Short mmCIF file of C-alpha atoms (C1' of nucleotides) in Angstrom, two decimals:
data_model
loop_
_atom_site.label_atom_id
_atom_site.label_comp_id
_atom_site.label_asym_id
_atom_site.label_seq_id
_atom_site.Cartn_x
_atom_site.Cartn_y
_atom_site.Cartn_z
CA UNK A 1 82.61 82.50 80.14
CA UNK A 2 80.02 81.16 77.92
CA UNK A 3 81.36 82.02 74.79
CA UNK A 4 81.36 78.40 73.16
CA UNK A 5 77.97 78.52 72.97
CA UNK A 6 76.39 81.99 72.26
CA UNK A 7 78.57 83.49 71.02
CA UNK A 8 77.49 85.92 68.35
CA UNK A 9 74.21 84.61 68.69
CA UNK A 10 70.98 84.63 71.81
CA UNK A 11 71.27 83.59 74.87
CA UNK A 12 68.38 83.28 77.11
CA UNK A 13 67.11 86.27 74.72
CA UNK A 14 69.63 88.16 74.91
CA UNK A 15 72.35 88.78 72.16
CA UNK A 16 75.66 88.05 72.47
CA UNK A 17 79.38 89.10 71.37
CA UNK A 18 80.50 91.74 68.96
CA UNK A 19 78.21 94.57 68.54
CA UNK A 20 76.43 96.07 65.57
CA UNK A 21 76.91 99.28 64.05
CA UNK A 22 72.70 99.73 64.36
CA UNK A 23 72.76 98.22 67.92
CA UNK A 24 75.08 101.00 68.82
CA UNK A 25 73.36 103.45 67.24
CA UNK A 26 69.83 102.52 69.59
CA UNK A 27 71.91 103.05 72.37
CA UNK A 28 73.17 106.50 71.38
CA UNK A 29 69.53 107.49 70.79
CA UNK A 30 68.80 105.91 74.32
CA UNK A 31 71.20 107.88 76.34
CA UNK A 32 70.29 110.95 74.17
CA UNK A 33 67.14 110.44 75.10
CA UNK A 34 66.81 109.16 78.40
CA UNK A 35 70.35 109.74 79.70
CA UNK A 36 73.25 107.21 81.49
CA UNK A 37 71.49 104.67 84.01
CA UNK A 38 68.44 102.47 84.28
CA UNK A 39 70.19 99.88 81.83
CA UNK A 40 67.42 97.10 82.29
CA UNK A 41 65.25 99.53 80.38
CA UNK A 42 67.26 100.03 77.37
CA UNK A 43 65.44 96.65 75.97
CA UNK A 44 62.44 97.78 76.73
CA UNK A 45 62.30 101.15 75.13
CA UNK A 46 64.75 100.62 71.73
CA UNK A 47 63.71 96.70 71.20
CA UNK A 48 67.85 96.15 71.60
CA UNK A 49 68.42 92.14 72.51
CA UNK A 50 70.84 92.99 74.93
CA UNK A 51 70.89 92.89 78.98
CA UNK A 52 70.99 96.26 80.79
CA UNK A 53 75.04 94.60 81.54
CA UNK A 54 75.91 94.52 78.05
CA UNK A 55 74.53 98.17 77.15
CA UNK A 56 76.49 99.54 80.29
CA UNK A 57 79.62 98.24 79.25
CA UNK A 58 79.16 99.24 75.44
CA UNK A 59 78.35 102.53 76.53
CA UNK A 60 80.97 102.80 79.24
CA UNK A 61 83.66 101.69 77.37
CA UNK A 62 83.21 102.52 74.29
CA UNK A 63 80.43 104.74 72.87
CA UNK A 64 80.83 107.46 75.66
CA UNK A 65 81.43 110.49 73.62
CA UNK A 66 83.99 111.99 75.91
CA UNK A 67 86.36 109.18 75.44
CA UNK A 68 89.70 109.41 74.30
CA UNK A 69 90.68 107.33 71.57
CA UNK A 70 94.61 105.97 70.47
CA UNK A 71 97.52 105.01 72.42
CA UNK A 72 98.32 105.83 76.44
CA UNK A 73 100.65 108.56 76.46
CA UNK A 74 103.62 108.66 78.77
CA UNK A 75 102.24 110.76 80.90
CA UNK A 76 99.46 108.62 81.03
CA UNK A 77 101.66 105.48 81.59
CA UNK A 78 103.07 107.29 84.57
CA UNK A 79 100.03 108.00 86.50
CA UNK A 80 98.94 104.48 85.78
CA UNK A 81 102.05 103.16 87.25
CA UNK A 82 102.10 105.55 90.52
CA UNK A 83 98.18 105.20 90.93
CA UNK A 84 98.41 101.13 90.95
CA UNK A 85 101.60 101.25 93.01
CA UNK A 86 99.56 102.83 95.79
CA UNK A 87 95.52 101.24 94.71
CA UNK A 88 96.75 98.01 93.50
CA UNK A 89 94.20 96.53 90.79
CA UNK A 90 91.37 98.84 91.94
CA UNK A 91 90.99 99.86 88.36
CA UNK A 92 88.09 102.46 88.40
CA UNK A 93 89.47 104.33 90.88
CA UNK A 94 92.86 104.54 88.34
CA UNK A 95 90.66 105.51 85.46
CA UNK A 96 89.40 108.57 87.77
CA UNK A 97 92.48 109.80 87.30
CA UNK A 98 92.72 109.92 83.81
CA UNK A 99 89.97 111.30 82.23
CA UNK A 100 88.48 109.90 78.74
CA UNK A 101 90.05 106.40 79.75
CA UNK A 102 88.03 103.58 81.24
CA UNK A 103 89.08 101.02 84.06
CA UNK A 104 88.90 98.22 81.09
CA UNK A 105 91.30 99.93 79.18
CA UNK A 106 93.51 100.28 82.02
CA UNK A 107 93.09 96.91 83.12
CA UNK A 108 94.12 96.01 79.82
CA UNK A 109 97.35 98.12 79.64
CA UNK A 110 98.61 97.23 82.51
CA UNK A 111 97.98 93.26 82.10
CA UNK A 112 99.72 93.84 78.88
CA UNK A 113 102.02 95.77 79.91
CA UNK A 114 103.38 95.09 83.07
CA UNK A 115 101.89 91.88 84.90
CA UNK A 116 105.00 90.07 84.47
CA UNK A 117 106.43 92.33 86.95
CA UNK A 118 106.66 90.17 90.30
CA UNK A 119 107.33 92.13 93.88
CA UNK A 120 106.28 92.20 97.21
CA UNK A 121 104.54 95.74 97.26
CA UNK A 122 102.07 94.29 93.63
CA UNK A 123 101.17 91.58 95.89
CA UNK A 124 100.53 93.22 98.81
CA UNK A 125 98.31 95.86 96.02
CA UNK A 126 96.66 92.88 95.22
CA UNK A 127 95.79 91.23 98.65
CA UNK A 128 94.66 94.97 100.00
CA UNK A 129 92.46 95.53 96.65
CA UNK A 130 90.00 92.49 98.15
CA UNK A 131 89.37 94.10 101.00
CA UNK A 132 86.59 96.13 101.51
CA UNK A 133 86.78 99.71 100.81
CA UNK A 134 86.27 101.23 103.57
CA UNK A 135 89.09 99.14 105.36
CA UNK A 136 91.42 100.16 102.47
CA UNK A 137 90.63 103.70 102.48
CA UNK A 138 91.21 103.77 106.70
CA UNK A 139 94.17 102.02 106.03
CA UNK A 140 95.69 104.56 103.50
CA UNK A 141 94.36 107.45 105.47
CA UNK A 142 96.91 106.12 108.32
CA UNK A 143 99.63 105.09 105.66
CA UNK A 144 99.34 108.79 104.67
CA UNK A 145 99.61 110.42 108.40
CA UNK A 146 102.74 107.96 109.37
CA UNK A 147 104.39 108.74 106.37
CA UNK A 148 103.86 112.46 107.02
CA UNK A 149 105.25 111.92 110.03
CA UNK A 150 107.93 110.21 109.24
CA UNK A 151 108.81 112.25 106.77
CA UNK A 152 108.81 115.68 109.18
CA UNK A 153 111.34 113.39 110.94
CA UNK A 154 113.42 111.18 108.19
CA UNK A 155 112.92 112.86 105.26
CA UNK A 156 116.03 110.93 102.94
CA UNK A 157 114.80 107.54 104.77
CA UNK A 158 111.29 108.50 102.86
CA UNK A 159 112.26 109.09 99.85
CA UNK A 160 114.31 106.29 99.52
CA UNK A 161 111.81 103.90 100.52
CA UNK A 162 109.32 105.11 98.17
CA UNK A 163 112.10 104.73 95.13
CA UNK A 164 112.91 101.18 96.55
CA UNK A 165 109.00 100.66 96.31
CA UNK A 166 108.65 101.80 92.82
CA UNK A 167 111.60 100.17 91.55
CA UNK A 168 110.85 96.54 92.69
CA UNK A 169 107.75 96.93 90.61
CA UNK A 170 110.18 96.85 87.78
CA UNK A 171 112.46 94.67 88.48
CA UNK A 172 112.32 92.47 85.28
CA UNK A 173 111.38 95.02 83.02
CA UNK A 174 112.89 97.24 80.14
CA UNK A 175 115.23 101.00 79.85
CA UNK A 176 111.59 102.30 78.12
CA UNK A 177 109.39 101.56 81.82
CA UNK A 178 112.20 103.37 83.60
CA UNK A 179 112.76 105.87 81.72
CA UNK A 180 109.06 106.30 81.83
CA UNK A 181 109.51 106.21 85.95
CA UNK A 182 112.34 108.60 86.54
CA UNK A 183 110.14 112.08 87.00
CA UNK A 184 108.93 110.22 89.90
CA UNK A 185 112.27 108.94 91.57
CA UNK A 186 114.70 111.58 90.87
CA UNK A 187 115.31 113.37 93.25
CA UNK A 188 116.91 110.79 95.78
CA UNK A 189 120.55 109.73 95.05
CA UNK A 190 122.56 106.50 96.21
CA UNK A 191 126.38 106.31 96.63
CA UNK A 192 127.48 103.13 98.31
CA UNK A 193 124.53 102.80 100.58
CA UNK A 194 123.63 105.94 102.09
CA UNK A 195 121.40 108.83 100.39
CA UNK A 196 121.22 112.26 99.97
CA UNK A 197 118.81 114.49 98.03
CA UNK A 198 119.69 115.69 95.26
CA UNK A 199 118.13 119.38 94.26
CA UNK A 200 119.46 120.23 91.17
CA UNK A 201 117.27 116.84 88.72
CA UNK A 202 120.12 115.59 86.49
CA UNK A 203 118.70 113.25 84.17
CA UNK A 204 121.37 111.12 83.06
CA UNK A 205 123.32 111.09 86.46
CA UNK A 206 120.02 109.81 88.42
CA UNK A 207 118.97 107.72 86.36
CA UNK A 208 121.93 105.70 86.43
CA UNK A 209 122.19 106.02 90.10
CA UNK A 210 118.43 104.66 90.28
CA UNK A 211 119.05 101.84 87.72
CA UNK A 212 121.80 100.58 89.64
CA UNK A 213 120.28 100.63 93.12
CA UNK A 214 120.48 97.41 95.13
"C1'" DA B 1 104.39 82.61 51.78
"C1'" DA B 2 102.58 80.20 55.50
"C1'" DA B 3 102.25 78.70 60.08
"C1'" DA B 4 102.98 79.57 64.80
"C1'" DA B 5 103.36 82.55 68.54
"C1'" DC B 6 102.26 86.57 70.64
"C1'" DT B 7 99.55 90.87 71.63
"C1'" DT B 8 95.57 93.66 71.99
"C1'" DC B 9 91.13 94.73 73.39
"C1'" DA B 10 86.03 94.16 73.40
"C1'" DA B 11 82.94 91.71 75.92
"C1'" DC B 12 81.62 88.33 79.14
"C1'" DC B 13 80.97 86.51 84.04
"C1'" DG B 14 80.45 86.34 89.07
"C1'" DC B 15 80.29 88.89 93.00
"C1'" DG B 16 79.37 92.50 96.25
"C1'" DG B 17 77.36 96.98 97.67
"C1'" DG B 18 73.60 100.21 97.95
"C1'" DG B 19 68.85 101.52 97.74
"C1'" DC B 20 64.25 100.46 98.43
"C1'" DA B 21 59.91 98.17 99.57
"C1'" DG C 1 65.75 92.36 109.25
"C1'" DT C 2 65.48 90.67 104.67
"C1'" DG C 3 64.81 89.90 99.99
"C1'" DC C 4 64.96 91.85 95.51
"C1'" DC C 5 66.76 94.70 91.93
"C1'" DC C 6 70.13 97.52 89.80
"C1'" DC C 7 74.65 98.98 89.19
"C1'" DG C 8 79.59 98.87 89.19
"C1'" DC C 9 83.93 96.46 89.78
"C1'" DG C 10 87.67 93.21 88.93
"C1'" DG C 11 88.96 88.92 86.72
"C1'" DT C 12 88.86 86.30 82.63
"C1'" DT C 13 88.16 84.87 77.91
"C1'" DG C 14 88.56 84.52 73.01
"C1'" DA C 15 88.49 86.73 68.36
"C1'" DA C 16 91.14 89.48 65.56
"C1'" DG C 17 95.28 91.57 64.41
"C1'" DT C 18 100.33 91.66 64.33
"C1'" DT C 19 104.90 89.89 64.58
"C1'" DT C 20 108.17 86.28 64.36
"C1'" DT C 21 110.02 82.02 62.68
#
DNA sequence: AAAAACTTCAACCGCGGGGCA
DNA sequence: GTGCCCCGCGGTTGAAGTTTT
């Protein structure tokens, strides 16, 4: 990043840093106007110093109208968590998922959040979320048929390994993250190594079986 | 009260993909 | 086939705000 120099100020012609209350406002009228896309022209037409990159990102992340403002909810959290637990960093297609939140904001959650949590299936996430995307998308297509099949045949070996899965993503983190997690892992219980499925959800029970899993 | 440490988030960059001439 | 342009994505940075010491 050039921020050292430029900062606040032009660059090449183009302004830099925080934005203006009347800069957003020109690229309100813009997108009134003209509609989303063609971001090279917003210069053009409104006289705004700014590359078509900058104006996409202002108006993506933040001047979009149908955005929601304030905190992730829990519910929110929770989608987050499941959605990167199977996409790994692939951000945007996370912020599909919840709508009136952008992949930046997502990004930022979860960096804040929870990138101190260390485990084999985040790294594996991250390895798989270089690859291209049609490779990834094959790939999960025939993660999703084995574990169909496997679970017609296993079901309680299934379940368990998706709760080991989710768990290791939280290995060094706090009561609030699992408590957050439990809808999702529930319904499997562990007694001394072996499984069983447990119908009837009892909150406290599982989730002290689940926090204490090995 | 002040300094240091930490957190949050807006905004930047480089890169890659898709469309088109 | 290839070169150019535009767009979108993920990683990173740094200013501002907040909490802790």
């Amino acid at each position: 990043m050039d921020s050292h120099f430029g900062w606040g100020g032009v660059v090449d012609g183009w302004r830099k840093g925080p934005w203006t209350s009347q800069e957003d406002k020109l690229l309100c009228e813009y997108v009134n106007i003209h509609g989303e896309g063609r971001w090279n022209c917003v210069s053009n037409i409104t006289g705004l110093r700014r590359s078509g990159k900058s104006c996409r990102l202002r108006w993506v992340n933040y001047l979009r109208p149908d955005l929601k403002r304030g905190k992730i909810t829990p519910q929110e959290e929770n989608i987050i968590l499941e959605l990167h637990a199977r996409w790994g960093n692939r951000w945007s297609t996370i912020a599909r998922s919840l709508p009136g939140r952008t992949d930046n904001e997502i990004k930022n959650y979860w960096r804040t959040h929870f990138k101190n949590a260390k485990s084999s299936s985040t790294k594996i996430n991250l390895q798989r979320s270089k690859l291209p995307k049609s490779l990834i998308q094959q790939e999960q297509n025939h993660e999703d048929d084995e574990m169909m099949k496997e679970a017609v045949i296993n079901p309680q070996q299934v379940l368990l390994e998706q709760t080991m899965a989710t768990q290791d993503i939280f290995e060094d983190d706090d009561d609030e993250m699992m408590k957050c997690m439990c809808p999702f892992t529930s319904f499997v219980q562990v007694n001394g190594g072996s499984t069983s499925i447990n119908e009837d959800w009892n909150e406290d029970e599982n989730w002290t079986r689940l926090w204490n899993l090995e």
